[in-house]
């Protein structure tokens, strides 16, 4: 079936959630303090992942954002520890030793992780495996990993450390705009190239891999087209709420951990809660709670968690069963399944790109090998994310297979064009 909504909104990307926890745990423990014992000449290619929403752009187009002023950056680091400040000012033994220009550097890949979340682990596992294969093939010299445990100052020290350790590719995940500017300065002073990912900056990188869609804008436009007059958001950032408010009023932004209980209370108080936007994994719980109360929302926007997709499909087909209970909470006879029609219940859910690790490694590897993109400050807009709506729900439901309720439906990005970008 054709998805009429996708003709209006471009495919964008996210990350897959399929993770083998034991393997990843062993991977993180094994590589966390990995370092090399030689002072090889090296260039650091830094791949940075920002936590904020990036507005995006076409490949090869400059990002439409400005870096923070020096005064803002100085204020941001006013509480930094002395070792970090010394390292940033060049007055510390941690200051990297210049290795000369890019052509004199070796090929070492590293990752600096601020605080990995469940969506990052598959990417980390792929990059680690790909780097190991490149080492075995004699293409690169080594692979490094540093985990900053959520400390932004430590992440800067980790970058300094990897520069000294001779890394030629550092994947830095979780960096905000302020840290990016400092990391960019460190890399520039030491002949280092940067591969940024989802960084809201106008310059200072070889390439910015844009892999986060503007979900808030898409959600808001979808809700408005579905007849919403105001919306409730769940676990949205301030930036996401502000984006939505350019399209529709936001009645409340509710914390994800307590969303089901909060919204249940609102319904009990006869509050009109018809249109919901989720930026976490609570959509399925909230939808089931609504159905049990006999209230089907007008619209829901959410990541495409399998559990939600199953409930959504059942609602539009055979119905969702609701077990009735008496006043004491004892099970009573089952009520008739609750159903809805596509004109009464509207939903949109986005998939996550399964092969982001491959995309990241292709850019990091090519740049570390001395290959060059056609423009400085190049933006690569990842295509591959898809949106599930009532129009194509049957197709995506059929693809669930062995996926668990906590997985997000995957999609694949075409990586065939990446190598061709380089010369």
GROMACS .gro file of C-alpha atoms in nm:
model
  423
    1UNK     CA    1   0.000   0.000   0.000
    2UNK     CA    2   0.124   0.349  -0.071
    3UNK     CA    3   0.208   0.569   0.222
    4UNK     CA    4   0.062   0.907   0.130
    5UNK     CA    5   0.230   1.070   0.430
    6UNK     CA    6   0.579   0.971   0.314
    7UNK     CA    7   0.533   1.161  -0.009
    8UNK     CA    8   0.523   1.480   0.199
    9UNK     CA    9   0.797   1.404   0.448
   10UNK     CA   10   1.146   1.284   0.355
   11UNK     CA   11   1.289   0.963   0.490
   12UNK     CA   12   1.522   1.036   0.776
   13UNK     CA   13   1.732   0.816   0.992
   14UNK     CA   14   1.769   0.689   1.343
   15UNK     CA   15   1.949   0.396   1.504
   16UNK     CA   16   1.856   0.036   1.548
   17UNK     CA   17   1.800  -0.110   1.896
   18UNK     CA   18   1.879  -0.476   1.829
   19UNK     CA   19   2.156  -0.548   2.083
   20UNK     CA   20   2.297  -0.864   2.234
   21UNK     CA   21   2.352  -0.733   2.586
   22UNK     CA   22   2.612  -0.986   2.699
   23UNK     CA   23   2.825  -0.932   2.391
   24UNK     CA   24   2.806  -0.556   2.419
   25UNK     CA   25   2.891  -0.561   2.789
   26UNK     CA   26   3.199  -0.767   2.720
   27UNK     CA   27   3.283  -0.534   2.432
   28UNK     CA   28   3.264  -0.221   2.649
   29UNK     CA   29   3.464  -0.376   2.933
   30UNK     CA   30   3.727  -0.504   2.694
   31UNK     CA   31   3.778  -0.174   2.512
   32UNK     CA   32   3.706   0.093   2.769
   33UNK     CA   33   4.066   0.162   2.857
   34UNK     CA   34   4.219   0.035   2.538
   35UNK     CA   35   4.535   0.228   2.440
   36UNK     CA   36   4.848   0.176   2.238
   37UNK     CA   37   5.200   0.162   2.372
   38UNK     CA   38   5.367   0.359   2.096
   39UNK     CA   39   5.384   0.730   2.024
   40UNK     CA   40   5.303   0.685   1.654
   41UNK     CA   41   5.246   0.993   1.441
   42UNK     CA   42   4.871   1.013   1.403
   43UNK     CA   43   4.580   1.230   1.299
   44UNK     CA   44   4.257   1.215   1.490
   45UNK     CA   45   3.938   1.200   1.294
   46UNK     CA   46   3.662   1.269   1.542
   47UNK     CA   47   3.310   1.147   1.489
   48UNK     CA   48   3.080   1.334   1.724
   49UNK     CA   49   2.726   1.250   1.820
   50UNK     CA   50   2.511   1.531   1.962
   51UNK     CA   51   2.219   1.461   2.184
   52UNK     CA   52   2.014   1.754   2.060
   53UNK     CA   53   1.794   1.758   1.752
   54UNK     CA   54   1.975   1.872   1.436
   55UNK     CA   55   1.773   2.057   1.180
   56UNK     CA   56   1.948   1.883   0.893
   57UNK     CA   57   2.032   1.982   0.538
   58UNK     CA   58   2.122   1.841   0.200
   59UNK     CA   59   2.455   1.673   0.138
   60UNK     CA   60   2.733   1.923   0.078
   61UNK     CA   61   2.546   2.219   0.229
   62UNK     CA   62   2.679   2.423   0.518
   63UNK     CA   63   2.493   2.379   0.850
   64UNK     CA   64   2.272   2.677   0.930
   65UNK     CA   65   2.390   2.735   1.286
   66UNK     CA   66   2.652   2.946   1.460
   67UNK     CA   67   2.911   2.836   1.710
   68UNK     CA   68   2.887   2.979   2.064
   69UNK     CA   69   3.090   3.291   2.137
   70UNK     CA   70   3.419   3.264   2.325
   71UNK     CA   71   3.254   3.434   2.624
   72UNK     CA   72   2.981   3.166   2.628
   73UNK     CA   73   3.237   2.888   2.607
   74UNK     CA   74   3.447   3.039   2.887
   75UNK     CA   75   3.139   3.068   3.107
   76UNK     CA   76   3.045   2.709   3.030
   77UNK     CA   77   3.381   2.584   3.158
   78UNK     CA   78   3.391   2.811   3.464
   79UNK     CA   79   3.338   2.509   3.690
   80UNK     CA   80   3.580   2.276   3.517
   81UNK     CA   81   3.853   2.105   3.716
   82UNK     CA   82   4.209   2.243   3.704
   83UNK     CA   83   4.348   1.955   3.497
   84UNK     CA   84   4.085   2.008   3.229
   85UNK     CA   85   4.138   2.384   3.218
   86UNK     CA   86   4.514   2.336   3.200
   87UNK     CA   87   4.474   2.092   2.915
   88UNK     CA   88   4.248   2.329   2.723
   89UNK     CA   89   4.475   2.629   2.774
   90UNK     CA   90   4.785   2.443   2.663
   91UNK     CA   91   4.951   2.466   3.007
   92UNK     CA   92   4.932   2.097   3.089
   93UNK     CA   93   5.143   1.792   3.020
   94UNK     CA   94   4.818   1.651   2.880
   95UNK     CA   95   4.845   1.894   2.588
   96UNK     CA   96   4.895   1.686   2.271
   97UNK     CA   97   5.234   1.678   2.105
   98UNK     CA   98   5.210   1.814   1.748
   99UNK     CA   99   5.273   1.535   1.499
  100UNK     CA  100   5.302   1.741   1.182
  101UNK     CA  101   5.059   1.774   0.894
  102UNK     CA  102   4.798   1.521   0.790
  103UNK     CA  103   5.018   1.342   0.539
  104UNK     CA  104   5.266   1.246   0.813
  105UNK     CA  105   5.009   1.080   1.036
  106UNK     CA  106   4.924   0.713   1.085
  107UNK     CA  107   4.591   0.530   1.082
  108UNK     CA  108   4.443   0.466   1.428
  109UNK     CA  109   4.071   0.474   1.502
  110UNK     CA  110   3.923   0.557   1.843
  111UNK     CA  111   3.589   0.627   2.005
  112UNK     CA  112   3.516   0.871   2.288
  113UNK     CA  113   3.174   0.800   2.439
  114UNK     CA  114   3.017   1.057   2.673
  115UNK     CA  115   2.743   0.828   2.804
  116UNK     CA  116   2.622   0.549   2.574
  117UNK     CA  117   2.252   0.466   2.566
  118UNK     CA  118   2.085   0.151   2.441
  119UNK     CA  119   2.055   0.295   2.091
  120UNK     CA  120   2.434   0.341   2.068
  121UNK     CA  121   2.546  -0.011   2.147
  122UNK     CA  122   2.487  -0.168   1.806
  123UNK     CA  123   2.679   0.118   1.643
  124UNK     CA  124   2.967   0.070   1.886
  125UNK     CA  125   2.972  -0.304   1.828
  126UNK     CA  126   2.976  -0.263   1.449
  127UNK     CA  127   3.255  -0.002   1.451
  128UNK     CA  128   3.462  -0.215   1.690
  129UNK     CA  129   3.420  -0.523   1.471
  130UNK     CA  130   3.495  -0.331   1.151
  131UNK     CA  131   3.806  -0.175   1.305
  132UNK     CA  132   3.930  -0.516   1.421
  133UNK     CA  133   3.888  -0.647   1.067
  134UNK     CA  134   4.080  -0.349   0.927
  135UNK     CA  135   4.363  -0.408   1.177
  136UNK     CA  136   4.377  -0.776   1.080
  137UNK     CA  137   4.396  -0.677   0.713
  138UNK     CA  138   4.681  -0.436   0.787
  139UNK     CA  139   4.479  -0.133   0.678
  140UNK     CA  140   4.482   0.055   1.010
  141UNK     CA  141   4.721   0.036   1.303
  142UNK     CA  142   4.496   0.024   1.609
  143UNK     CA  143   4.156   0.097   1.764
  144UNK     CA  144   4.090   0.287   2.091
  145UNK     CA  145   3.783   0.336   2.309
  146UNK     CA  146   3.721   0.578   2.597
  147UNK     CA  147   3.405   0.609   2.808
  148UNK     CA  148   3.364   0.946   2.987
  149UNK     CA  149   3.087   0.812   3.214
  150UNK     CA  150   2.872   1.118   3.147
  151UNK     CA  151   3.142   1.374   3.237
  152UNK     CA  152   3.190   1.633   2.959
  153UNK     CA  153   3.522   1.750   3.103
  154UNK     CA  154   3.646   1.390   3.104
  155UNK     CA  155   3.546   1.356   2.741
  156UNK     CA  156   3.777   1.646   2.654
  157UNK     CA  157   4.058   1.476   2.845
  158UNK     CA  158   3.979   1.154   2.658
  159UNK     CA  159   4.024   1.335   2.326
  160UNK     CA  160   4.356   1.478   2.449
  161UNK     CA  161   4.460   1.131   2.559
  162UNK     CA  162   4.378   0.973   2.226
  163UNK     CA  163   4.564   1.243   2.038
  164UNK     CA  164   4.869   1.159   2.250
  165UNK     CA  165   4.808   0.787   2.198
  166UNK     CA  166   4.822   0.835   1.824
  167UNK     CA  167   4.459   0.780   1.727
  168UNK     CA  168   4.367   0.873   1.373
  169UNK     CA  169   3.993   0.822   1.404
  170UNK     CA  170   3.803   0.911   1.721
  171UNK     CA  171   3.428   0.861   1.731
  172UNK     CA  172   3.303   1.103   1.997
  173UNK     CA  173   2.942   1.039   2.094
  174UNK     CA  174   2.714   1.264   2.299
  175UNK     CA  175   2.900   1.593   2.254
  176UNK     CA  176   2.710   1.922   2.278
  177UNK     CA  177   2.791   2.243   2.094
  178UNK     CA  178   3.024   2.381   2.363
  179UNK     CA  179   3.234   2.067   2.387
  180UNK     CA  180   3.241   2.047   2.010
  181UNK     CA  181   3.399   2.389   1.980
  182UNK     CA  182   3.672   2.298   2.228
  183UNK     CA  183   3.735   1.961   2.062
  184UNK     CA  184   3.744   2.133   1.725
  185UNK     CA  185   4.008   2.378   1.854
  186UNK     CA  186   4.219   2.094   1.995
  187UNK     CA  187   4.200   1.903   1.669
  188UNK     CA  188   4.276   2.206   1.453
  189UNK     CA  189   4.584   2.293   1.660
  190UNK     CA  190   4.710   1.938   1.622
  191UNK     CA  191   4.633   1.883   1.252
  192UNK     CA  192   4.328   1.674   1.332
  193UNK     CA  193   4.025   1.627   1.107
  194UNK     CA  194   3.676   1.589   1.251
  195UNK     CA  195   3.380   1.384   1.137
  196UNK     CA  196   3.084   1.528   1.327
  197UNK     CA  197   2.749   1.361   1.367
  198UNK     CA  198   2.435   1.559   1.441
  199UNK     CA  199   2.633   1.858   1.568
  200UNK     CA  200   2.456   2.194   1.555
  201UNK     CA  201   2.760   2.384   1.428
  202UNK     CA  202   2.844   2.577   1.114
  203UNK     CA  203   3.209   2.481   1.081
  204UNK     CA  204   3.500   2.295   1.232
  205UNK     CA  205   3.442   1.951   1.079
  206UNK     CA  206   3.536   1.758   0.767
  207UNK     CA  207   3.187   1.613   0.751
  208UNK     CA  208   2.873   1.628   0.962
  209UNK     CA  209   2.668   1.307   0.940
  210UNK     CA  210   2.307   1.412   0.993
  211UNK     CA  211   2.123   1.107   1.121
  212UNK     CA  212   1.855   1.253   1.347
  213UNK     CA  213   1.529   1.354   1.184
  214UNK     CA  214   1.335   1.652   1.315
  215UNK     CA  215   1.071   1.429   1.472
  216UNK     CA  216   0.908   1.716   1.659
  217UNK     CA  217   0.828   1.907   1.340
  218UNK     CA  218   0.700   1.595   1.166
  219UNK     CA  219   0.490   1.493   1.467
  220UNK     CA  220   0.337   1.839   1.497
  221UNK     CA  221   0.243   1.862   1.131
  222UNK     CA  222   0.094   1.513   1.141
  223UNK     CA  223  -0.114   1.592   1.451
  224UNK     CA  224  -0.244   1.913   1.296
  225UNK     CA  225  -0.346   1.730   0.978
  226UNK     CA  226  -0.520   1.473   1.199
  227UNK     CA  227  -0.738   1.744   1.352
  228UNK     CA  228  -0.548   1.817   1.674
  229UNK     CA  229  -0.598   2.156   1.837
  230UNK     CA  230  -0.350   2.108   2.121
  231UNK     CA  231  -0.118   1.824   2.217
  232UNK     CA  232   0.049   1.654   2.512
  233UNK     CA  233   0.416   1.562   2.479
  234UNK     CA  234   0.591   1.286   2.669
  235UNK     CA  235   0.962   1.316   2.750
  236UNK     CA  236   1.022   1.590   2.494
  237UNK     CA  237   1.321   1.821   2.525
  238UNK     CA  238   1.273   2.195   2.558
  239UNK     CA  239   1.383   2.237   2.197
  240UNK     CA  240   1.131   1.976   2.080
  241UNK     CA  241   0.849   2.143   2.275
  242UNK     CA  242   0.940   2.481   2.125
  243UNK     CA  243   0.939   2.331   1.775
  244UNK     CA  244   0.595   2.177   1.827
  245UNK     CA  245   0.462   2.507   1.960
  246UNK     CA  246   0.532   2.671   1.623
  247UNK     CA  247   0.255   2.445   1.487
  248UNK     CA  248   0.024   2.359   1.780
  249UNK     CA  249  -0.013   2.454   2.148
  250UNK     CA  250   0.145   2.210   2.396
  251UNK     CA  251  -0.079   2.163   2.699
  252UNK     CA  252   0.180   1.974   2.906
  253UNK     CA  253   0.515   1.796   2.869
  254UNK     CA  254   0.504   1.485   3.089
  255UNK     CA  255   0.799   1.283   3.218
  256UNK     CA  256   0.817   0.944   3.050
  257UNK     CA  257   0.859   0.734   3.366
  258UNK     CA  258   0.524   0.845   3.505
  259UNK     CA  259   0.338   0.911   3.181
  260UNK     CA  260   0.082   0.632   3.209
  261UNK     CA  261  -0.017   0.720   3.566
  262UNK     CA  262  -0.018   1.094   3.493
  263UNK     CA  263  -0.238   1.063   3.185
  264UNK     CA  264  -0.467   0.814   3.361
  265UNK     CA  265  -0.526   1.072   3.634
  266UNK     CA  266  -0.600   1.340   3.378
  267UNK     CA  267  -0.860   1.117   3.211
  268UNK     CA  268  -1.016   1.041   3.552
  269UNK     CA  269  -1.049   1.417   3.603
  270UNK     CA  270  -1.230   1.439   3.266
  271UNK     CA  271  -0.940   1.623   3.104
  272UNK     CA  272  -0.953   1.600   2.725
  273UNK     CA  273  -0.635   1.415   2.628
  274UNK     CA  274  -0.677   1.336   2.260
  275UNK     CA  275  -0.344   1.396   2.087
  276UNK     CA  276  -0.015   1.260   2.219
  277UNK     CA  277   0.348   1.281   2.106
  278UNK     CA  278   0.598   1.038   2.257
  279UNK     CA  279   0.974   1.081   2.261
  280UNK     CA  280   1.027   0.768   2.472
  281UNK     CA  281   0.895   0.410   2.478
  282UNK     CA  282   0.572   0.460   2.676
  283UNK     CA  283   0.321   0.490   2.389
  284UNK     CA  284   0.207   0.126   2.411
  285UNK     CA  285   0.141   0.145   2.786
  286UNK     CA  286  -0.051   0.470   2.749
  287UNK     CA  287  -0.257   0.343   2.455
  288UNK     CA  288  -0.354   0.028   2.646
  289UNK     CA  289  -0.449   0.239   2.948
  290UNK     CA  290  -0.671   0.456   2.725
  291UNK     CA  291  -0.835   0.153   2.568
  292UNK     CA  292  -0.907   0.002   2.909
  293UNK     CA  293  -1.082   0.326   3.006
  294UNK     CA  294  -1.280   0.318   2.682
  295UNK     CA  295  -1.109   0.629   2.543
  296UNK     CA  296  -0.924   0.594   2.213
  297UNK     CA  297  -0.699   0.894   2.139
  298UNK     CA  298  -0.736   1.092   1.819
  299UNK     CA  299  -0.366   1.076   1.732
  300UNK     CA  300  -0.039   0.931   1.858
  301UNK     CA  301   0.313   0.998   1.731
  302UNK     CA  302   0.597   0.780   1.858
  303UNK     CA  303   0.907   0.578   1.774
  304UNK     CA  304   0.794   0.250   1.610
  305UNK     CA  305   0.832   0.023   1.911
  306UNK     CA  306   0.707  -0.323   1.821
  307UNK     CA  307   0.473  -0.346   2.123
  308UNK     CA  308   0.294  -0.028   2.016
  309UNK     CA  309   0.272  -0.142   1.654
  310UNK     CA  310   0.108  -0.468   1.766
  311UNK     CA  311  -0.153  -0.286   1.975
  312UNK     CA  312  -0.213  -0.035   1.696
  313UNK     CA  313  -0.265  -0.317   1.444
  314UNK     CA  314  -0.503  -0.503   1.674
  315UNK     CA  315  -0.704  -0.185   1.740
  316UNK     CA  316  -0.767  -0.137   1.367
  317UNK     CA  317  -0.834  -0.505   1.297
  318UNK     CA  318  -0.971  -0.765   1.539
  319UNK     CA  319  -0.972  -0.532   1.839
  320UNK     CA  320  -0.784  -0.509   2.168
  321UNK     CA  321  -0.919  -0.731   2.446
  322UNK     CA  322  -0.987  -0.565   2.780
  323UNK     CA  323  -1.038  -0.771   3.094
  324UNK     CA  324  -1.313  -0.619   3.304
  325UNK     CA  325  -1.288  -0.604   3.687
  326UNK     CA  326  -1.530  -0.536   3.970
  327UNK     CA  327  -1.496  -0.255   4.225
  328UNK     CA  328  -1.257  -0.466   4.436
  329UNK     CA  329  -1.032  -0.531   4.137
  330UNK     CA  330  -1.135  -0.894   4.097
  331UNK     CA  331  -1.141  -1.030   3.745
  332UNK     CA  332  -1.488  -1.035   3.593
  333UNK     CA  333  -1.613  -1.139   3.252
  334UNK     CA  334  -1.408  -1.017   2.961
  335UNK     CA  335  -1.549  -0.716   2.780
  336UNK     CA  336  -1.581  -0.708   2.404
  337UNK     CA  337  -1.257  -0.619   2.221
  338UNK     CA  338  -1.215  -0.247   2.156
  339UNK     CA  339  -1.174  -0.146   1.792
  340UNK     CA  340  -1.124   0.178   1.602
  341UNK     CA  341  -1.132   0.283   1.239
  342UNK     CA  342  -0.849   0.465   1.057
  343UNK     CA  343  -1.056   0.783   1.039
  344UNK     CA  344  -1.096   0.785   1.418
  345UNK     CA  345  -0.746   0.680   1.529
  346UNK     CA  346  -0.443   0.834   1.357
  347UNK     CA  347  -0.086   0.729   1.429
  348UNK     CA  348   0.264   0.783   1.295
  349UNK     CA  349   0.576   0.597   1.408
  350UNK     CA  350   0.933   0.624   1.285
  351UNK     CA  351   1.174   0.338   1.221
  352UNK     CA  352   1.541   0.338   1.312
  353UNK     CA  353   1.822   0.286   1.065
  354UNK     CA  354   1.985  -0.047   1.141
  355UNK     CA  355   2.323   0.014   0.977
  356UNK     CA  356   2.437   0.347   1.125
  357UNK     CA  357   2.760   0.182   1.240
  358UNK     CA  358   2.847   0.101   0.880
  359UNK     CA  359   2.788   0.463   0.775
  360UNK     CA  360   3.000   0.602   1.058
  361UNK     CA  361   3.287   0.365   0.993
  362UNK     CA  362   3.290   0.429   0.618
  363UNK     CA  363   3.343   0.803   0.673
  364UNK     CA  364   3.594   0.757   0.954
  365UNK     CA  365   3.793   0.497   0.762
  366UNK     CA  366   3.807   0.693   0.433
  367UNK     CA  367   3.914   1.018   0.597
  368UNK     CA  368   4.171   0.844   0.817
  369UNK     CA  369   4.320   0.689   0.502
  370UNK     CA  370   4.379   1.038   0.361
  371UNK     CA  371   4.084   1.057   0.123
  372UNK     CA  372   3.911   1.392   0.076
  373UNK     CA  373   3.549   1.502   0.040
  374UNK     CA  374   3.455   1.759  -0.229
  375UNK     CA  375   3.388   2.035   0.027
  376UNK     CA  376   3.503   2.135   0.373
  377UNK     CA  377   3.230   2.135   0.637
  378UNK     CA  378   3.046   1.879   0.427
  379UNK     CA  379   2.703   1.761   0.543
  380UNK     CA  380   2.591   1.406   0.473
  381UNK     CA  381   2.218   1.362   0.521
  382UNK     CA  382   2.146   0.996   0.595
  383UNK     CA  383   1.844   0.861   0.408
  384UNK     CA  384   1.678   0.544   0.527
  385UNK     CA  385   1.438   0.624   0.804
  386UNK     CA  386   1.076   0.549   0.728
  387UNK     CA  387   0.740   0.642   0.878
  388UNK     CA  388   0.467   0.392   0.961
  389UNK     CA  389   0.109   0.521   0.925
  390UNK     CA  390  -0.235   0.371   0.889
  391UNK     CA  391  -0.170   0.348   0.515
  392UNK     CA  392   0.122   0.105   0.539
  393UNK     CA  393   0.068  -0.048   0.883
  394UNK     CA  394  -0.011  -0.394   0.746
  395UNK     CA  395   0.322  -0.408   0.561
  396UNK     CA  396   0.529  -0.318   0.867
  397UNK     CA  397   0.328  -0.544   1.096
  398UNK     CA  398   0.415  -0.837   0.869
  399UNK     CA  399   0.786  -0.760   0.918
  400UNK     CA  400   0.784  -0.794   1.298
  401UNK     CA  401   0.883  -1.161   1.296
  402UNK     CA  402   1.100  -1.244   1.598
  403UNK     CA  403   1.141  -0.883   1.714
  404UNK     CA  404   1.051  -0.819   2.078
  405UNK     CA  405   0.807  -0.556   2.202
  406UNK     CA  406   1.096  -0.332   2.313
  407UNK     CA  407   1.263  -0.332   1.970
  408UNK     CA  408   1.206  -0.052   1.722
  409UNK     CA  409   1.113  -0.153   1.369
  410UNK     CA  410   1.433  -0.133   1.162
  411UNK     CA  411   1.503   0.017   0.822
  412UNK     CA  412   1.822   0.026   0.616
  413UNK     CA  413   2.013   0.321   0.469
  414UNK     CA  414   2.182   0.287   0.133
  415UNK     CA  415   2.558   0.327   0.190
  416UNK     CA  416   2.663   0.271  -0.171
  417UNK     CA  417   2.723   0.639  -0.241
  418UNK     CA  418   2.965   0.706   0.047
  419UNK     CA  419   3.290   0.572  -0.102
  420UNK     CA  420   3.218   0.757  -0.428
  421UNK     CA  421   3.213   1.091  -0.243
  422UNK     CA  422   3.586   1.069  -0.174
  423UNK     CA  423   3.884   1.144  -0.394
   0.00000   0.00000   0.00000
